PDB file of C-alpha atoms in Angstrom:
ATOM      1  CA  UNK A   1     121.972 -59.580  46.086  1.00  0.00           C
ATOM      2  CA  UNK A   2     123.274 -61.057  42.832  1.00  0.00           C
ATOM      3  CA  UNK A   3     121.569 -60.390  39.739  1.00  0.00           C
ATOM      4  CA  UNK A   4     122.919 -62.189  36.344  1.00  0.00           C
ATOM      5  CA  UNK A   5     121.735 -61.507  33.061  1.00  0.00           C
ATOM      6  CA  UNK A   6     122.327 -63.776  29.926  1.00  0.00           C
ATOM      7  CA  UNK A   7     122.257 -63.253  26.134  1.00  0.00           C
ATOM      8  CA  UNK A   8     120.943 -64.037  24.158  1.00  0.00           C
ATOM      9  CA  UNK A   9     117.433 -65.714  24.663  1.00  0.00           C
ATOM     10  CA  UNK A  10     117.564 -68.210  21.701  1.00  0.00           C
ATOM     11  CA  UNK A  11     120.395 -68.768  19.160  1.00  0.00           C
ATOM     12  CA  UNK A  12     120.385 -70.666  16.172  1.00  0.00           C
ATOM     13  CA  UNK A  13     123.695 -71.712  14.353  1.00  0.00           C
ATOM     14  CA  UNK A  14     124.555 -74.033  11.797  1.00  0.00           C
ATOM     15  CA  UNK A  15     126.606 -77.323  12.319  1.00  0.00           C
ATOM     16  CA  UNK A  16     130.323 -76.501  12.324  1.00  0.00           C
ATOM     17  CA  UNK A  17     129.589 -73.419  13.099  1.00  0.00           C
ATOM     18  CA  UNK A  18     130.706 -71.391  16.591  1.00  0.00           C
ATOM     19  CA  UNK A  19     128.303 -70.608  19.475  1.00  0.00           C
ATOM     20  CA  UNK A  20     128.920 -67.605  22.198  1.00  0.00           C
ATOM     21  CA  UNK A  21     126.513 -67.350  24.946  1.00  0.00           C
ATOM     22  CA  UNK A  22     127.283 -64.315  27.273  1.00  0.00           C
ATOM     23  CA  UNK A  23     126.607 -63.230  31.447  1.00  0.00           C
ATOM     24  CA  UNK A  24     126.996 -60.280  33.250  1.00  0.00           C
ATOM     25  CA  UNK A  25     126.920 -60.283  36.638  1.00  0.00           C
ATOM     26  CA  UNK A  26     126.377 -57.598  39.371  1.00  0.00           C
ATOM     27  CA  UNK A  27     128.126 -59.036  42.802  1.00  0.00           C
ATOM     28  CA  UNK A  28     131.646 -58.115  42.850  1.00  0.00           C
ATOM     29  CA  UNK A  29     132.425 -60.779  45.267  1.00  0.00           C
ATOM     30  CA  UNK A  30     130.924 -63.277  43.375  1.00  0.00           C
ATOM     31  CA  UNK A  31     134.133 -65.524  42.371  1.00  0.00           C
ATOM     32  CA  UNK A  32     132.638 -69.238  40.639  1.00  0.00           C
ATOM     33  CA  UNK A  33     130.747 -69.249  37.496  1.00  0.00           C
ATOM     34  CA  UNK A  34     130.044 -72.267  36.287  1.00  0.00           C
ATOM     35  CA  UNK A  35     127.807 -73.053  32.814  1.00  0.00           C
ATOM     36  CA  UNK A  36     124.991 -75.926  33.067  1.00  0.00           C
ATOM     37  CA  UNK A  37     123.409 -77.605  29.742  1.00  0.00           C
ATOM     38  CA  UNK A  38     119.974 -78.509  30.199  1.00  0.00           C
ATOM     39  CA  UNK A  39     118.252 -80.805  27.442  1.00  0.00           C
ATOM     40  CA  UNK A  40     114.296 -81.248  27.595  1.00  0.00           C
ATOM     41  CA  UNK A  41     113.001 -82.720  30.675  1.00  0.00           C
ATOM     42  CA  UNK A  42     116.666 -83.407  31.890  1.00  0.00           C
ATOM     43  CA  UNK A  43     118.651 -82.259  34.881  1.00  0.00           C
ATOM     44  CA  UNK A  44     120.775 -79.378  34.567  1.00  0.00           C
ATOM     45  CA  UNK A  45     124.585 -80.909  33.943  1.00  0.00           C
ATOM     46  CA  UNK A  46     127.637 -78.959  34.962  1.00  0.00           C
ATOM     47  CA  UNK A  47     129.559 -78.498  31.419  1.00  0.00           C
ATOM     48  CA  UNK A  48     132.851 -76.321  32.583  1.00  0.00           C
ATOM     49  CA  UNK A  49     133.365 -73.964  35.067  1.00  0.00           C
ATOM     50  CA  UNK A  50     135.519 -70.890  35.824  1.00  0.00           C
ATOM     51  CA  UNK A  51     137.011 -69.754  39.048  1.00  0.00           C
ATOM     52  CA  UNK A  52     138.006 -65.081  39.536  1.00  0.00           C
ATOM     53  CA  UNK A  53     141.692 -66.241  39.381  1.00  0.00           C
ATOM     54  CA  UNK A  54     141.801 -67.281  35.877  1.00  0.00           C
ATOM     55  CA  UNK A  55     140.371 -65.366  32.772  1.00  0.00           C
ATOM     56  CA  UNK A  56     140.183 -68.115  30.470  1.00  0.00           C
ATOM     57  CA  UNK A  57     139.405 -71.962  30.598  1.00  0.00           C
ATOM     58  CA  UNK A  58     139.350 -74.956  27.848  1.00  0.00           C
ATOM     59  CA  UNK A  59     137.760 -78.262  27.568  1.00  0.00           C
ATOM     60  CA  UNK A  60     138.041 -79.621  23.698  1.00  0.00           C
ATOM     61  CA  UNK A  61     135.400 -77.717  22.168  1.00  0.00           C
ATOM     62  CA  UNK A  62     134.083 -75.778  25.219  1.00  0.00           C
ATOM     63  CA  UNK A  63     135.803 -72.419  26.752  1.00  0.00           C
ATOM     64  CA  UNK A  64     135.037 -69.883  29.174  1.00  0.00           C
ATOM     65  CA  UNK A  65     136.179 -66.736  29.174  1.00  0.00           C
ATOM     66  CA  UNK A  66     136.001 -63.796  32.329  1.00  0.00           C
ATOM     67  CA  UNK A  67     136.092 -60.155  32.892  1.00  0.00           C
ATOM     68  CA  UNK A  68     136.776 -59.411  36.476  1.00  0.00           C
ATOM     69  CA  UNK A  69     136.520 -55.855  36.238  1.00  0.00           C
ATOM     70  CA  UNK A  70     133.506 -55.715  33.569  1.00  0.00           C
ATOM     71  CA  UNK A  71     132.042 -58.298  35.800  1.00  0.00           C
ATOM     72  CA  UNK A  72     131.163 -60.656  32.041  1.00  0.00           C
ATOM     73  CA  UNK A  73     131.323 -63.945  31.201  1.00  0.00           C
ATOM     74  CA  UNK A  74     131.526 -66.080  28.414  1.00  0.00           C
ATOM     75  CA  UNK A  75     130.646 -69.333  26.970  1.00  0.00           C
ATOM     76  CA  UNK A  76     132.231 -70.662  23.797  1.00  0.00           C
ATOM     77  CA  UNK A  77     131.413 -73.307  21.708  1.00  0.00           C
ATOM     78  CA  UNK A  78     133.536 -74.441  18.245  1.00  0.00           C
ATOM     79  CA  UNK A  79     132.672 -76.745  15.661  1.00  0.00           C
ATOM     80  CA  UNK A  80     128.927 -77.317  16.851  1.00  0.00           C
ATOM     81  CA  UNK A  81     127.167 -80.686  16.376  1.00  0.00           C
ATOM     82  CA  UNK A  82     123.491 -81.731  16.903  1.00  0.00           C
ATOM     83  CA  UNK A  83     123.941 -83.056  20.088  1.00  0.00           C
ATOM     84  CA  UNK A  84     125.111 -79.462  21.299  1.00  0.00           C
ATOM     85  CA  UNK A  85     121.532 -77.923  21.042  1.00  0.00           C
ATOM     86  CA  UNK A  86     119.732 -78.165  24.714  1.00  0.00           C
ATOM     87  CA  UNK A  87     119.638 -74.743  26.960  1.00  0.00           C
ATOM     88  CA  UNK A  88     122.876 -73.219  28.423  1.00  0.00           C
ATOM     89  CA  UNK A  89     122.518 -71.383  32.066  1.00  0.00           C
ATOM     90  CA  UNK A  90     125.102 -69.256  32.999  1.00  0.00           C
ATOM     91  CA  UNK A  91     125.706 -68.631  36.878  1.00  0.00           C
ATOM     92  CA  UNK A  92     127.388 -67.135  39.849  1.00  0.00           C
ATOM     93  CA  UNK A  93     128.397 -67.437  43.578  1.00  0.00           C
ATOM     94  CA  UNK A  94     130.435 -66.537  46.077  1.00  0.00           C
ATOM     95  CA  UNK A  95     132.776 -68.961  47.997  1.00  0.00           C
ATOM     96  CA  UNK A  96     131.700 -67.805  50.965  1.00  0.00           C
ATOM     97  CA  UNK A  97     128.818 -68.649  53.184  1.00  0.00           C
ATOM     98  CA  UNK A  98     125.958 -70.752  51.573  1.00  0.00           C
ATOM     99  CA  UNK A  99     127.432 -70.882  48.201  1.00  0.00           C
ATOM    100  CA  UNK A 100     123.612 -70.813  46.272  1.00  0.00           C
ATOM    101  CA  UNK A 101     123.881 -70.364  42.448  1.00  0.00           C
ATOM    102  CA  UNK A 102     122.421 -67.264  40.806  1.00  0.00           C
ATOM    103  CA  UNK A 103     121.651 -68.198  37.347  1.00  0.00           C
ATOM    104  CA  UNK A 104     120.790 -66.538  34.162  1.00  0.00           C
ATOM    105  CA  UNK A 105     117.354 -67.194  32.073  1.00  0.00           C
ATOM    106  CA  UNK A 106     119.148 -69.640  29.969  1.00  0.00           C
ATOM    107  CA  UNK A 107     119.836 -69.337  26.082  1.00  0.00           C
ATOM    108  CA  UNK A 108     118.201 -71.984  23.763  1.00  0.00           C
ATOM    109  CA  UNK A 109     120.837 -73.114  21.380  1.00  0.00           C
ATOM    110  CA  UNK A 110     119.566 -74.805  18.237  1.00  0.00           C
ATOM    111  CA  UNK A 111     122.088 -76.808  16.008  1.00  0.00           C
ATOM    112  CA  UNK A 112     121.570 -76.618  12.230  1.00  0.00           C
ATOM    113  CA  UNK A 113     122.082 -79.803  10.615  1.00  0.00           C
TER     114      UNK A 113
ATOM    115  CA  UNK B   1     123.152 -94.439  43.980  1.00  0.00           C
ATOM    116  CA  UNK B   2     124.729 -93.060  41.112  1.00  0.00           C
ATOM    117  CA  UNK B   3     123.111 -89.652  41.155  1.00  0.00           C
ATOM    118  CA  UNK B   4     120.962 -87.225  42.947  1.00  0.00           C
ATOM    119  CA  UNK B   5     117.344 -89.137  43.184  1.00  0.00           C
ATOM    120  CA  UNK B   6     114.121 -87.473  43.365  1.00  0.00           C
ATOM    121  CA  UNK B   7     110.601 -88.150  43.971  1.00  0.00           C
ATOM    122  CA  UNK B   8     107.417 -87.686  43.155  1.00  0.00           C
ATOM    123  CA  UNK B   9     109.077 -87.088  39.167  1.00  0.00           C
ATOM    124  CA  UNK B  10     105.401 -85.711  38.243  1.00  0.00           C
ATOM    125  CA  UNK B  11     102.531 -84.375  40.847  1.00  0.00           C
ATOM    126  CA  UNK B  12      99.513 -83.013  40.410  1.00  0.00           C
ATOM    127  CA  UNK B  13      97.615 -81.101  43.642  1.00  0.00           C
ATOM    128  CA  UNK B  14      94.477 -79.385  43.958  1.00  0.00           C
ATOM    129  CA  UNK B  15      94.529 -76.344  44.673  1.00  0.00           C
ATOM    130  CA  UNK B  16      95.008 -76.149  48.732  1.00  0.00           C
ATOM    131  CA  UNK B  17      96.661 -79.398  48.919  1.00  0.00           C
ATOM    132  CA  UNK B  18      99.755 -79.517  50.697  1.00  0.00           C
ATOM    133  CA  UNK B  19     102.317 -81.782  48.734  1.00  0.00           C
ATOM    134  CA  UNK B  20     105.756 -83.048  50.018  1.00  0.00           C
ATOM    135  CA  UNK B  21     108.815 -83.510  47.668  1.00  0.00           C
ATOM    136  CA  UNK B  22     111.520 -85.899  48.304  1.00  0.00           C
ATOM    137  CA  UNK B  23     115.438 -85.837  47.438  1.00  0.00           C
ATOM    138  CA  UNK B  24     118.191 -88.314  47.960  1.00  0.00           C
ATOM    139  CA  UNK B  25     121.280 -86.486  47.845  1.00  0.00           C
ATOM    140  CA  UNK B  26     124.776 -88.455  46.344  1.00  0.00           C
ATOM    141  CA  UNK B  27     125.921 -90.382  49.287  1.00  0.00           C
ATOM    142  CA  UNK B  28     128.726 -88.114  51.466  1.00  0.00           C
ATOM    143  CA  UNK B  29     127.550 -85.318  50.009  1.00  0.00           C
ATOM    144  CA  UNK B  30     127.431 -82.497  52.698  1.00  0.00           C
ATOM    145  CA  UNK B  31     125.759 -79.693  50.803  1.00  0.00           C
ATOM    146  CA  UNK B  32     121.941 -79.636  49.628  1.00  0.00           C
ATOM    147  CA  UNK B  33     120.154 -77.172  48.108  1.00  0.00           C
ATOM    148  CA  UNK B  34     116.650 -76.428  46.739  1.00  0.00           C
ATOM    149  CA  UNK B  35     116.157 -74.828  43.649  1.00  0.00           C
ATOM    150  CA  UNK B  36     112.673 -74.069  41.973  1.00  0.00           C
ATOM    151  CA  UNK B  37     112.356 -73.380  37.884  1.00  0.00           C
ATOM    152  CA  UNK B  38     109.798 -71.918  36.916  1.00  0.00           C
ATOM    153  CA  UNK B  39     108.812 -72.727  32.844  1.00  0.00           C
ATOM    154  CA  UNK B  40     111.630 -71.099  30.510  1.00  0.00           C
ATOM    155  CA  UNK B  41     113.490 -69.426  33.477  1.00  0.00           C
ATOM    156  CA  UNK B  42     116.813 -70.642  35.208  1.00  0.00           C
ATOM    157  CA  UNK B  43     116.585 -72.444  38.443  1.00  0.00           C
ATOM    158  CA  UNK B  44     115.916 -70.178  41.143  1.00  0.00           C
ATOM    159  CA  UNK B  45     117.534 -71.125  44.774  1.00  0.00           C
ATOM    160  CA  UNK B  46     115.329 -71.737  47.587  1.00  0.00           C
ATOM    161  CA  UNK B  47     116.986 -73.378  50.718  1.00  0.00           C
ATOM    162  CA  UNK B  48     120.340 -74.549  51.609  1.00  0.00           C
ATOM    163  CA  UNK B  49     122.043 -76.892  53.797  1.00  0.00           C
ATOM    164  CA  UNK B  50     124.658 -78.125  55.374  1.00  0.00           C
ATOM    165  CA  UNK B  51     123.847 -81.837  56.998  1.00  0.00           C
ATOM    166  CA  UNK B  52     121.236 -81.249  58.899  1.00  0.00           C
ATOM    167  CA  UNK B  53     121.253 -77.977  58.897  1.00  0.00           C
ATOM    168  CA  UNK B  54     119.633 -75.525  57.209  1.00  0.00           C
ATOM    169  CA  UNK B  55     121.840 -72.580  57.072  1.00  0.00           C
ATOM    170  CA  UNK B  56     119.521 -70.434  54.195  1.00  0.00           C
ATOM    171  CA  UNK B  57     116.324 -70.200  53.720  1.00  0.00           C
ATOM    172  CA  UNK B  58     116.306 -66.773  52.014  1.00  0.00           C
ATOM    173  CA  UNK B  59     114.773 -68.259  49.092  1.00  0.00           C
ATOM    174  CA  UNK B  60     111.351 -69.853  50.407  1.00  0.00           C
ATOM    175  CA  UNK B  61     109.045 -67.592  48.584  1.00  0.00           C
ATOM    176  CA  UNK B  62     106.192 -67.866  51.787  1.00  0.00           C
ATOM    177  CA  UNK B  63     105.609 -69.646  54.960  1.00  0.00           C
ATOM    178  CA  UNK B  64     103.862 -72.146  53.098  1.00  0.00           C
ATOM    179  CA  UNK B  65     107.354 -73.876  52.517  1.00  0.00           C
ATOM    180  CA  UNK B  66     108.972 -76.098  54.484  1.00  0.00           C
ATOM    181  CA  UNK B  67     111.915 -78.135  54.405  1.00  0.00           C
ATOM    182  CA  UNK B  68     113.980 -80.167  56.260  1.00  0.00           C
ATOM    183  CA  UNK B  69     117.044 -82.927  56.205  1.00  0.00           C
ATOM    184  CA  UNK B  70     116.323 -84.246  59.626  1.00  0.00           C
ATOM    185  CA  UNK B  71     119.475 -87.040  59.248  1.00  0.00           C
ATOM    186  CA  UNK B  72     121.877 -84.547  57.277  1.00  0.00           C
ATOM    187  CA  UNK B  73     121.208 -86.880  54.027  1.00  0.00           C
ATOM    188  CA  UNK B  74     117.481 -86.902  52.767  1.00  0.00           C
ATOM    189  CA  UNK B  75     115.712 -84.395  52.288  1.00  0.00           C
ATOM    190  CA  UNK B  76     112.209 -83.438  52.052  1.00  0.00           C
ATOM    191  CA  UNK B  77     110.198 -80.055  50.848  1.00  0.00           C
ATOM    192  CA  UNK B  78     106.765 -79.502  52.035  1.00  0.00           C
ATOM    193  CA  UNK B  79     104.224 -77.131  50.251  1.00  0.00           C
ATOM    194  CA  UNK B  80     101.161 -76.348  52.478  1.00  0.00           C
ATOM    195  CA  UNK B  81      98.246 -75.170  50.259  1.00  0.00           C
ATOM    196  CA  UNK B  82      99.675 -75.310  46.747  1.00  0.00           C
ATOM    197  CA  UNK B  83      98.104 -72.632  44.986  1.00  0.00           C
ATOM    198  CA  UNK B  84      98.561 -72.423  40.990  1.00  0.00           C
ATOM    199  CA  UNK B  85     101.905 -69.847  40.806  1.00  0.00           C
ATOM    200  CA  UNK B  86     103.963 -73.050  42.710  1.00  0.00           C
ATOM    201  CA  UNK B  87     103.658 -74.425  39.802  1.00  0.00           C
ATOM    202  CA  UNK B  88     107.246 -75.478  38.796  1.00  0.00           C
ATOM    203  CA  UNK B  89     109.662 -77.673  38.875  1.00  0.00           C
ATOM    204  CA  UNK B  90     111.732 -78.018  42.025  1.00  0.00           C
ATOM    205  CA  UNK B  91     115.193 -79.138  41.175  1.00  0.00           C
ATOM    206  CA  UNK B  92     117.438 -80.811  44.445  1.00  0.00           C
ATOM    207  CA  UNK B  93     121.310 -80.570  44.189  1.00  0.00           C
ATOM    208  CA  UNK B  94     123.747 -81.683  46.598  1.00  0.00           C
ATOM    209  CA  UNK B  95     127.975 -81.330  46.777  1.00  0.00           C
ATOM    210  CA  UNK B  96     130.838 -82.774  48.582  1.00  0.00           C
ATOM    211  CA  UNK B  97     132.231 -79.905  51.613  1.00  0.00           C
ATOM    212  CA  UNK B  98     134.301 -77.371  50.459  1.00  0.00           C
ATOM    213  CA  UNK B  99     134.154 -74.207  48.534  1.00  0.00           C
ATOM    214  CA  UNK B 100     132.362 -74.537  45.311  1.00  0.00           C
ATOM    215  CA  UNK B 101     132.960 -77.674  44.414  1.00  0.00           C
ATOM    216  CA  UNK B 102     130.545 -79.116  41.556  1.00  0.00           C
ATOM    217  CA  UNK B 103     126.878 -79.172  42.559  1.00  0.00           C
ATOM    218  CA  UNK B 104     124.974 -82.368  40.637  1.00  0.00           C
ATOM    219  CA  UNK B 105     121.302 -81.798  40.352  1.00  0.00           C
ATOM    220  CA  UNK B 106     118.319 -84.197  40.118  1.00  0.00           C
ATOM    221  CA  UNK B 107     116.271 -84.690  37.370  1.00  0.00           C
ATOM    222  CA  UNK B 108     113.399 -82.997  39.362  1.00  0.00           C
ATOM    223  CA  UNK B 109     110.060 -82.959  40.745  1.00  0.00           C
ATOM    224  CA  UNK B 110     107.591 -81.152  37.827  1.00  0.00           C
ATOM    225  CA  UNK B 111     104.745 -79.923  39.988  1.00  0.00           C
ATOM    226  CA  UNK B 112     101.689 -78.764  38.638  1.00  0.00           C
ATOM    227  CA  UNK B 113      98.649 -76.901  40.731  1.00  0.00           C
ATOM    228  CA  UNK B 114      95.222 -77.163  39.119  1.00  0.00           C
TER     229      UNK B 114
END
């Protein structure tokens, strides 16, 4: 089955500042990878997602960038604020059959005032 | 409603108790899933489906779970005889037909097994 793995485990930047947050994943068939932001106690909230047939996606200060063929992923985030610190999960499915999300461990993103 | 509703947000069970969790999907949405999340770990899938029914249930780590969506809209997950590693959160998410369209999740049900 699919495995993803996501680094790092914590990251601490300061305001302004850029974030990256990368995935791997293991499924070649695996084609949607979406990115949730999770702040304490919250629900999980879809924040941009990627489908295989593009490599690179914007959204103001959010992008995602893939690798087809080293089967990566990437999350980045310019100009950070406060507000941006919560944990980022990375995952993965197919569009095929039942369509369940892998997801990475998360990353804990802290934003230096 | 506006969102994916869940319920109990907080339970506590004995050890040996069985509990029952409750999710409203988003109204017309097709898909539901389970997901459980353990403390510092990303949501791990559970059970799937599609109305009424339940086309995965790969993820149900033991007999001891149960769910079902009866009407193809609520849904319910049963835990016979909690024992202390359920301990989690168990996260509900639902979507509209179609291939990966976005899945909204609910805020959660945290359960804890003393």
């Amino acid at each position: 089955g699919e495995n993803v793995e996501q680094h790092p485990s914590t990251l601490s930047v300061q305001e302004g500042d850029s974030a990256v947050i990368k995935c791997t994943y293991s499924d070649s068939a695996s084609n949607y990878f979406p990115w949730y932001k999770q702040e304490l106690g919250k629900r999980p909230q879809l924040i941009i997602d990627i489908r295989s047939n593009v490599g690179e996606k914007k959204d103001q200060r959010i992008a995602v960038t893939l690798n087809k063929t080293a089967k990566h992923f990437s999350l980045h985030i310019t100009e950070t604020q406060p507000e941006d610190s919560a944990v980022y999960f990375c995952a993965a499915s197919r569009m095929s059959g039942a369509q369940k999300l892998v997801f990475g461990q998360g990353t804990r993103l802290t934003i230096n005032p | 409603g506006a969102g994916v509703s869940q319920s109990p947000r907080y339970k506590v069970a004995k050890r040996g108790q069985d509990v029952a969790l409750r999710c409203d999907p988003i109204s017309g949405h097709v898909s539901l899933f389970w997901y459980q999340q353990a403390l510092g770990q990303g949501p791990e899938f559970l059970t799937y489906f599609q109305n009424e029914a339940q086309l995965d249930k790969s993820g149900l780590p033991s007999d001891r779970f149960f769910a079902e969506r009866p009407e193809g809209s609520v849904s319910t997950l049963k835990i016979q005889r909690t024992q202390q590693e359920d301990s989690a959160v168990y996260l509900c998410a639902s979507s509209l037909a179609g291939r990966n369209t976005e899945a909204f999740f609910g805020q959660g049900t945290r359960l804890t097994v003393v």
